Amino acid sequence: MSDEEFEEDYGASEREKEGEEGEEEKEPTEEEESLSPRLLTEEILKEGLSLLCKTGNGLAHAYVKLEAKENLIHLLWLKVDGNRLTSTRLTELPYLQIASFAHNRIKDTEGITHPRLGSLNLKGNEIQVISGLDPGKLTNLHTVELRGNKLETTAGLHLPKLKNLYLAQNFITHLEGLEELVQLTTLHLRDNKLETLDGFSQSMKCLQYLNLRGNGILNVQEMAKLQVLPMLRALVLMDNPCSDEGEYRMEALVLLPRLERLDKDFFEEDERAEAEETRQRRRDEEQVRAEEVREMEESAQGEVTE
């Protein structure tokens, strides 16, 4: 929902609540009263505060918990970073577009059902498994930030509308479920535990930027598995064992001719020309080998016939 649409809806709601000029106001029913949003006043804040704890320096006390039920129906942006939350479960907020739960103690991704949510930040929590993100509910979710958690796999991201996914600084050892991320354009997997590049899918036709810095990719030939990504233009593989190989940069361009940038540097035209020569030479060598194999098979078949 755009800001203009929200304001129109909100304004209409307020006018309906106040009643038209000259018209006798009707007493709201019990059901209407329970659904009608209330202004967040100082009195409501006082009533909702609880859980008195020491402050950061240990020299004072402050309330750290606020319950404000039925007062946040029209909330567009929620930021509760740096608290002690252990869950993201909330009553569904129909207009919420941005939610940030960074640096809490959250252990799962259950209970997120806000239909207009576009950006979700769960950085710096204790999440081990991704679950409960319903694509039927989260039809507008385009960005998910899960950096600095305890994930070991990418399974559970059934979000075909997702465009940006940040999974750096986890413990991911293998990639699963990526074939459903058909609109993903940006994927960050820096500082994980990947040793191979299995798990990418040809259904990922929109992926343009892939950051794999600081993993354990051993063999430069693993990049061949990225050939299923037709739109890949920028790849970051520095600080992997394979990046220490002498032909690392050239091999990347040979295997991925559409690549525009590797790590921090764009490819020059002379590099592209050299890579094309290498590809052609390999094609020729492969054709020669295939011909030799065919001749050997025909020769062996002739000997058997005789």
CSV table of C-alpha atoms in Angstrom, one decimal:
chain,number,residue,atom,x,y,z
A,1,MET,CA,0.0,0.0,0.0
A,2,SER,CA,1.3,3.4,-0.9
A,3,ASP,CA,1.5,6.3,1.6
A,4,GLU,CA,-1.3,8.1,-0.2
A,5,GLU,CA,-3.6,5.0,-0.1
A,6,PHE,CA,-2.8,4.6,3.6
A,7,GLU,CA,-3.6,8.2,4.4
A,8,GLU,CA,-6.9,7.9,2.5
A,9,ASP,CA,-7.9,4.7,4.3
A,10,TYR,CA,-6.8,6.1,7.7
A,11,GLY,CA,-8.6,9.4,7.1
A,12,ALA,CA,-11.8,7.6,6.1
A,13,SER,CA,-11.5,5.5,9.3
A,14,GLU,CA,-11.2,8.6,11.4
A,15,ARG,CA,-14.1,10.3,9.8
A,16,GLU,CA,-16.3,7.3,10.2
A,17,LYS,CA,-15.3,7.1,13.9
A,18,GLU,CA,-16.2,10.8,14.5
A,19,GLY,CA,-19.5,10.7,12.5
A,20,GLU,CA,-20.7,13.1,9.9
A,21,GLU,CA,-21.5,16.7,11.0
A,22,GLY,CA,-25.1,17.0,12.2
A,23,GLU,CA,-25.7,13.3,12.3
A,24,GLU,CA,-26.4,11.8,15.7
A,25,GLU,CA,-23.5,9.6,16.8
A,26,LYS,CA,-24.2,6.0,17.5
A,27,GLU,CA,-22.8,4.1,20.4
A,28,PRO,CA,-20.2,1.5,19.0
A,29,THR,CA,-21.0,-2.1,19.5
A,30,GLU,CA,-18.8,-4.2,21.7
A,31,GLU,CA,-17.2,-5.8,18.6
A,32,GLU,CA,-16.6,-2.4,16.9
A,33,GLU,CA,-15.1,-1.1,20.1
A,34,SER,CA,-12.6,-4.0,20.3
A,35,LEU,CA,-11.5,-3.5,16.7
A,36,SER,CA,-11.4,0.3,16.7
A,37,PRO,CA,-7.8,1.6,17.0
A,38,ARG,CA,-6.9,3.8,20.0
A,39,LEU,CA,-4.4,6.6,20.2
A,40,LEU,CA,-1.2,5.7,22.0
A,41,THR,CA,-1.4,8.0,25.1
A,42,GLU,CA,0.8,8.5,28.1
A,43,GLU,CA,-1.7,6.7,30.2
A,44,ILE,CA,-1.7,3.6,28.0
A,45,LEU,CA,2.1,3.7,27.9
A,46,LYS,CA,2.2,3.8,31.7
A,47,GLU,CA,-0.2,0.9,32.0
A,48,GLY,CA,1.8,-1.2,29.5
A,49,LEU,CA,5.2,-0.8,31.0
A,50,SER,CA,6.7,-3.7,33.1
A,51,LEU,CA,9.8,-5.8,33.8
A,52,LEU,CA,12.1,-3.4,35.7
A,53,CYS,CA,15.8,-4.1,35.0
A,54,LYS,CA,19.2,-2.5,35.5
A,55,THR,CA,20.4,-0.2,32.7
A,56,GLY,CA,23.5,-0.9,30.7
A,57,ASN,CA,25.9,0.8,33.2
A,58,GLY,CA,24.3,-1.0,36.1
A,59,LEU,CA,23.7,2.3,38.0
A,60,ALA,CA,20.0,2.7,37.4
A,61,HIS,CA,16.8,0.8,36.6
A,62,ALA,CA,14.4,1.1,33.7
A,63,TYR,CA,11.3,-0.6,32.3
A,64,VAL,CA,12.2,-2.9,29.4
A,65,LYS,CA,8.9,-4.3,28.4
A,66,LEU,CA,5.9,-2.5,26.8
A,67,GLU,CA,2.6,-4.1,26.0
A,68,ALA,CA,0.5,-1.9,23.7
A,69,LYS,CA,-2.2,-4.2,22.5
A,70,GLU,CA,-4.7,-3.0,19.9
A,71,ASN,CA,-2.9,0.4,19.5
A,72,LEU,CA,-0.5,-0.4,16.6
A,73,ILE,CA,-3.0,-1.5,13.9
A,74,HIS,CA,-1.8,1.1,11.4
A,75,LEU,CA,1.9,0.7,12.1
A,76,LEU,CA,4.1,1.0,8.9
A,77,TRP,CA,7.6,0.6,10.4
A,78,LEU,CA,8.6,-1.4,13.4
A,79,LYS,CA,12.2,-1.3,14.8
A,80,VAL,CA,12.9,-3.1,18.1
A,81,ASP,CA,16.7,-3.7,17.7
A,82,GLY,CA,19.0,-4.4,20.6
A,83,ASN,CA,16.5,-5.8,23.1
A,84,ARG,CA,15.9,-9.2,24.7
A,85,LEU,CA,13.2,-10.5,22.3
A,86,THR,CA,13.2,-14.3,21.9
A,87,SER,CA,10.4,-14.4,19.2
A,88,THR,CA,9.1,-12.4,16.3
A,89,ARG,CA,5.5,-13.5,16.9
A,90,LEU,CA,3.0,-10.6,16.6
A,91,THR,CA,-0.6,-10.2,15.9
A,92,GLU,CA,-0.9,-9.7,12.1
A,93,LEU,CA,-0.3,-6.0,11.3
A,94,PRO,CA,-2.1,-5.3,8.0
A,95,TYR,CA,0.0,-2.2,7.0
A,96,LEU,CA,3.4,-3.1,8.3
A,97,GLN,CA,6.1,-2.7,5.6
A,98,ILE,CA,9.4,-2.6,7.4
A,99,ALA,CA,10.3,-4.7,10.4
A,100,SER,CA,13.7,-4.8,12.2
A,101,PHE,CA,14.4,-7.3,15.0
A,102,ALA,CA,18.2,-7.0,14.8
A,103,HIS,CA,20.5,-8.0,17.8
A,104,ASN,CA,17.9,-9.7,20.0
A,105,ARG,CA,17.8,-13.3,21.2
A,106,ILE,CA,15.4,-14.7,18.6
A,107,LYS,CA,15.7,-18.4,17.8
A,108,ASP,CA,13.3,-18.9,14.9
A,109,THR,CA,11.4,-17.1,12.1
A,110,GLU,CA,7.9,-18.3,13.1
A,111,GLY,CA,4.9,-15.9,13.4
A,112,ILE,CA,5.7,-13.4,10.7
A,113,THR,CA,2.5,-13.0,8.7
A,114,HIS,CA,2.2,-9.3,7.9
A,115,PRO,CA,0.8,-9.2,4.3
A,116,ARG,CA,2.4,-5.9,3.2
A,117,LEU,CA,5.8,-6.6,4.8
A,118,GLY,CA,8.6,-5.7,2.3
A,119,SER,CA,11.8,-5.7,4.4
A,120,LEU,CA,12.6,-8.0,7.3
A,121,ASN,CA,15.8,-7.6,9.4
A,122,LEU,CA,16.8,-10.4,11.7
A,123,LYS,CA,20.5,-9.7,11.8
A,124,GLY,CA,22.5,-10.8,14.9
A,125,ASN,CA,20.1,-13.2,16.5
A,126,GLU,CA,20.3,-17.0,17.3
A,127,ILE,CA,18.3,-18.4,14.5
A,128,GLN,CA,19.4,-22.0,13.5
A,129,VAL,CA,16.6,-22.9,11.1
A,130,ILE,CA,14.4,-20.9,8.7
A,131,SER,CA,10.8,-21.9,9.0
A,132,GLY,CA,7.3,-20.4,8.9
A,133,LEU,CA,7.8,-17.8,6.2
A,134,ASP,CA,4.6,-18.4,4.3
A,135,PRO,CA,4.9,-17.3,0.6
A,136,GLY,CA,1.1,-17.1,0.5
A,137,LYS,CA,1.1,-14.5,3.2
A,138,LEU,CA,4.4,-12.7,2.5
A,139,THR,CA,3.6,-11.8,-1.1
A,140,ASN,CA,5.4,-8.4,-0.9
A,141,LEU,CA,8.6,-9.5,1.0
A,142,HIS,CA,11.6,-8.5,-1.2
A,143,THR,CA,14.5,-8.2,1.3
A,144,VAL,CA,15.5,-10.5,4.1
A,145,GLU,CA,18.5,-9.9,6.4
A,146,LEU,CA,19.8,-12.9,8.4
A,147,ARG,CA,23.4,-12.0,8.8
A,148,GLY,CA,25.1,-13.1,12.0
A,149,ASN,CA,22.9,-16.0,13.0
A,150,LYS,CA,23.5,-19.7,13.5
A,151,LEU,CA,22.2,-21.1,10.2
A,152,GLU,CA,23.8,-24.2,8.7
A,153,THR,CA,21.6,-24.4,5.6
A,154,THR,CA,19.6,-22.1,3.3
A,155,ALA,CA,16.5,-24.5,3.5
A,156,GLY,CA,13.2,-22.9,4.4
A,157,LEU,CA,13.2,-19.9,2.1
A,158,HIS,CA,10.1,-20.6,0.0
A,159,LEU,CA,9.8,-16.9,-1.1
A,160,PRO,CA,9.5,-16.6,-4.9
A,161,LYS,CA,9.1,-12.8,-4.7
A,162,LEU,CA,12.4,-12.3,-2.7
A,163,LYS,CA,15.0,-10.1,-4.4
A,164,ASN,CA,17.7,-9.5,-1.8
A,165,LEU,CA,19.0,-12.1,0.7
A,166,TYR,CA,21.7,-11.5,3.2
A,167,LEU,CA,23.1,-14.6,4.9
A,168,ALA,CA,26.7,-13.6,5.7
A,169,GLN,CA,28.5,-14.7,9.0
A,170,ASN,CA,26.5,-17.9,9.6
A,171,PHE,CA,27.6,-21.5,9.6
A,172,ILE,CA,26.2,-22.6,6.3
A,173,THR,CA,27.8,-25.7,4.9
A,174,HIS,CA,25.4,-26.5,2.0
A,175,LEU,CA,22.8,-24.7,-0.2
A,176,GLU,CA,19.3,-26.0,-0.3
A,177,GLY,CA,15.9,-24.7,-1.6
A,178,LEU,CA,17.4,-21.9,-3.7
A,179,GLU,CA,15.5,-23.1,-6.8
A,180,GLU,CA,12.4,-21.4,-5.4
A,181,LEU,CA,14.1,-17.9,-5.4
A,182,VAL,CA,13.2,-17.2,-9.0
A,183,GLN,CA,13.3,-13.4,-8.6
A,184,LEU,CA,16.5,-13.1,-6.4
A,185,THR,CA,19.0,-10.6,-7.7
A,186,THR,CA,21.4,-10.3,-4.8
A,187,LEU,CA,22.7,-13.1,-2.6
A,188,HIS,CA,25.3,-12.6,0.2
A,189,LEU,CA,26.9,-15.7,1.6
A,190,ARG,CA,30.2,-14.2,2.9
A,191,ASP,CA,32.0,-15.8,5.9
A,192,ASN,CA,30.2,-19.2,5.9
A,193,LYS,CA,31.5,-22.8,5.7
A,194,LEU,CA,30.9,-23.6,2.0
A,195,GLU,CA,33.4,-25.9,0.3
A,196,THR,CA,31.5,-26.5,-2.9
A,197,LEU,CA,29.1,-24.6,-5.1
A,198,ASP,CA,26.4,-27.2,-5.3
A,199,GLY,CA,22.8,-26.0,-4.9
A,200,PHE,CA,22.4,-23.3,-7.5
A,201,SER,CA,19.6,-23.7,-9.9
A,202,GLN,CA,18.8,-22.7,-13.5
A,203,SER,CA,15.5,-21.3,-12.2
A,204,MET,CA,17.5,-18.5,-10.6
A,205,LYS,CA,17.3,-16.5,-13.8
A,206,CYS,CA,17.6,-13.0,-12.1
A,207,LEU,CA,20.6,-13.5,-9.8
A,208,GLN,CA,23.2,-10.8,-10.7
A,209,TYR,CA,25.3,-10.4,-7.6
A,210,LEU,CA,26.8,-13.2,-5.6
A,211,ASN,CA,29.1,-12.7,-2.6
A,212,LEU,CA,31.0,-15.9,-1.5
A,213,ARG,CA,33.9,-14.2,0.2
A,214,GLY,CA,35.6,-15.9,3.1
A,215,ASN,CA,34.3,-19.5,2.6
A,216,GLY,CA,36.2,-22.7,1.9
A,217,ILE,CA,35.9,-23.1,-1.8
A,218,LEU,CA,39.0,-25.3,-2.7
A,219,ASN,CA,38.8,-25.8,-6.4
A,220,VAL,CA,38.5,-23.0,-9.0
A,221,GLN,CA,36.6,-25.4,-11.2
A,222,GLU,CA,33.7,-25.1,-8.8
A,223,MET,CA,32.8,-21.9,-10.6
A,224,ALA,CA,31.5,-24.1,-13.5
A,225,LYS,CA,28.5,-24.8,-11.4
A,226,LEU,CA,27.5,-21.2,-11.6
A,227,GLN,CA,26.9,-21.5,-15.4
A,228,VAL,CA,23.3,-22.1,-14.5
A,229,LEU,CA,22.9,-18.5,-13.5
A,230,PRO,CA,22.4,-16.6,-16.9
A,231,MET,CA,22.3,-13.1,-15.4
A,232,LEU,CA,25.3,-13.4,-13.0
A,233,ARG,CA,27.4,-10.3,-13.5
A,234,ALA,CA,29.4,-9.8,-10.3
A,235,LEU,CA,31.1,-12.5,-8.3
A,236,VAL,CA,33.1,-12.2,-5.1
A,237,LEU,CA,35.3,-15.2,-4.2
A,238,MET,CA,38.3,-13.6,-2.6
A,239,ASP,CA,39.6,-15.1,0.7
A,240,ASN,CA,38.7,-18.6,-0.5
A,241,PRO,CA,41.5,-21.2,-1.1
A,242,CYS,CA,40.7,-21.3,-4.8
A,243,SER,CA,41.5,-17.5,-5.2
A,244,ASP,CA,45.1,-18.3,-4.5
A,245,GLU,CA,45.5,-20.3,-7.7
A,246,GLY,CA,47.5,-18.6,-10.4
A,247,GLU,CA,44.9,-18.8,-13.1
A,248,TYR,CA,42.0,-17.9,-10.8
A,249,ARG,CA,40.9,-14.7,-12.5
A,250,MET,CA,41.3,-16.0,-16.1
A,251,GLU,CA,39.6,-19.3,-15.2
A,252,ALA,CA,36.6,-17.4,-13.8
A,253,LEU,CA,36.1,-15.5,-17.1
A,254,VAL,CA,36.7,-18.7,-19.2
A,255,LEU,CA,34.0,-20.5,-17.3
A,256,LEU,CA,31.6,-17.5,-16.9
A,257,PRO,CA,31.9,-15.4,-20.0
A,258,ARG,CA,29.1,-13.1,-19.0
A,259,LEU,CA,30.8,-12.1,-15.8
A,260,GLU,CA,31.6,-8.3,-15.6
A,261,ARG,CA,33.4,-8.2,-12.3
A,262,LEU,CA,35.3,-10.6,-10.1
A,263,ASP,CA,36.0,-9.5,-6.5
A,264,LYS,CA,36.7,-5.7,-6.8
A,265,ASP,CA,37.8,-5.5,-10.4
A,266,PHE,CA,36.0,-5.3,-13.7
A,267,PHE,CA,37.4,-7.4,-16.6
A,268,GLU,CA,39.3,-5.6,-19.3
A,269,GLU,CA,38.8,-6.2,-23.1
A,270,ASP,CA,42.2,-7.9,-23.4
A,271,GLU,CA,41.2,-10.4,-20.7
A,272,ARG,CA,38.0,-11.1,-22.5
A,273,ALA,CA,39.9,-11.8,-25.7
A,274,GLU,CA,42.3,-14.1,-24.0
A,275,ALA,CA,39.5,-15.9,-22.3
A,276,GLU,CA,37.7,-16.4,-25.6
A,277,GLU,CA,40.9,-17.9,-27.1
A,278,THR,CA,41.2,-20.3,-24.2
A,279,ARG,CA,37.6,-21.4,-24.6
A,280,GLN,CA,38.0,-22.0,-28.3
A,281,ARG,CA,41.2,-24.0,-27.8
A,282,ARG,CA,39.5,-26.1,-25.2
A,283,ARG,CA,36.5,-26.7,-27.5
A,284,ASP,CA,38.9,-27.8,-30.3
A,285,GLU,CA,40.8,-30.1,-27.9
A,286,GLU,CA,37.5,-31.6,-26.7
A,287,GLN,CA,36.4,-32.2,-30.3
A,288,VAL,CA,39.7,-34.0,-31.1
A,289,ARG,CA,39.4,-36.2,-28.0
A,290,ALA,CA,35.8,-37.0,-28.9
A,291,GLU,CA,36.9,-38.0,-32.4
A,292,GLU,CA,39.7,-40.2,-31.1
A,293,VAL,CA,37.3,-41.9,-28.7
A,294,ARG,CA,34.8,-42.5,-31.6
A,295,GLU,CA,37.6,-44.0,-33.8
A,296,MET,CA,38.7,-46.2,-31.0
A,297,GLU,CA,35.2,-47.5,-30.4
A,298,GLU,CA,34.7,-48.2,-34.1
A,299,SER,CA,38.1,-50.0,-34.3
A,300,ALA,CA,37.2,-52.1,-31.3
A,301,GLN,CA,33.8,-52.9,-32.8
A,302,GLY,CA,35.5,-54.0,-36.1
A,303,GLU,CA,37.8,-56.3,-34.3
A,304,VAL,CA,34.9,-58.0,-32.5
A,305,THR,CA,33.1,-58.4,-35.8
A,306,GLU,CA,36.1,-60.1,-37.4
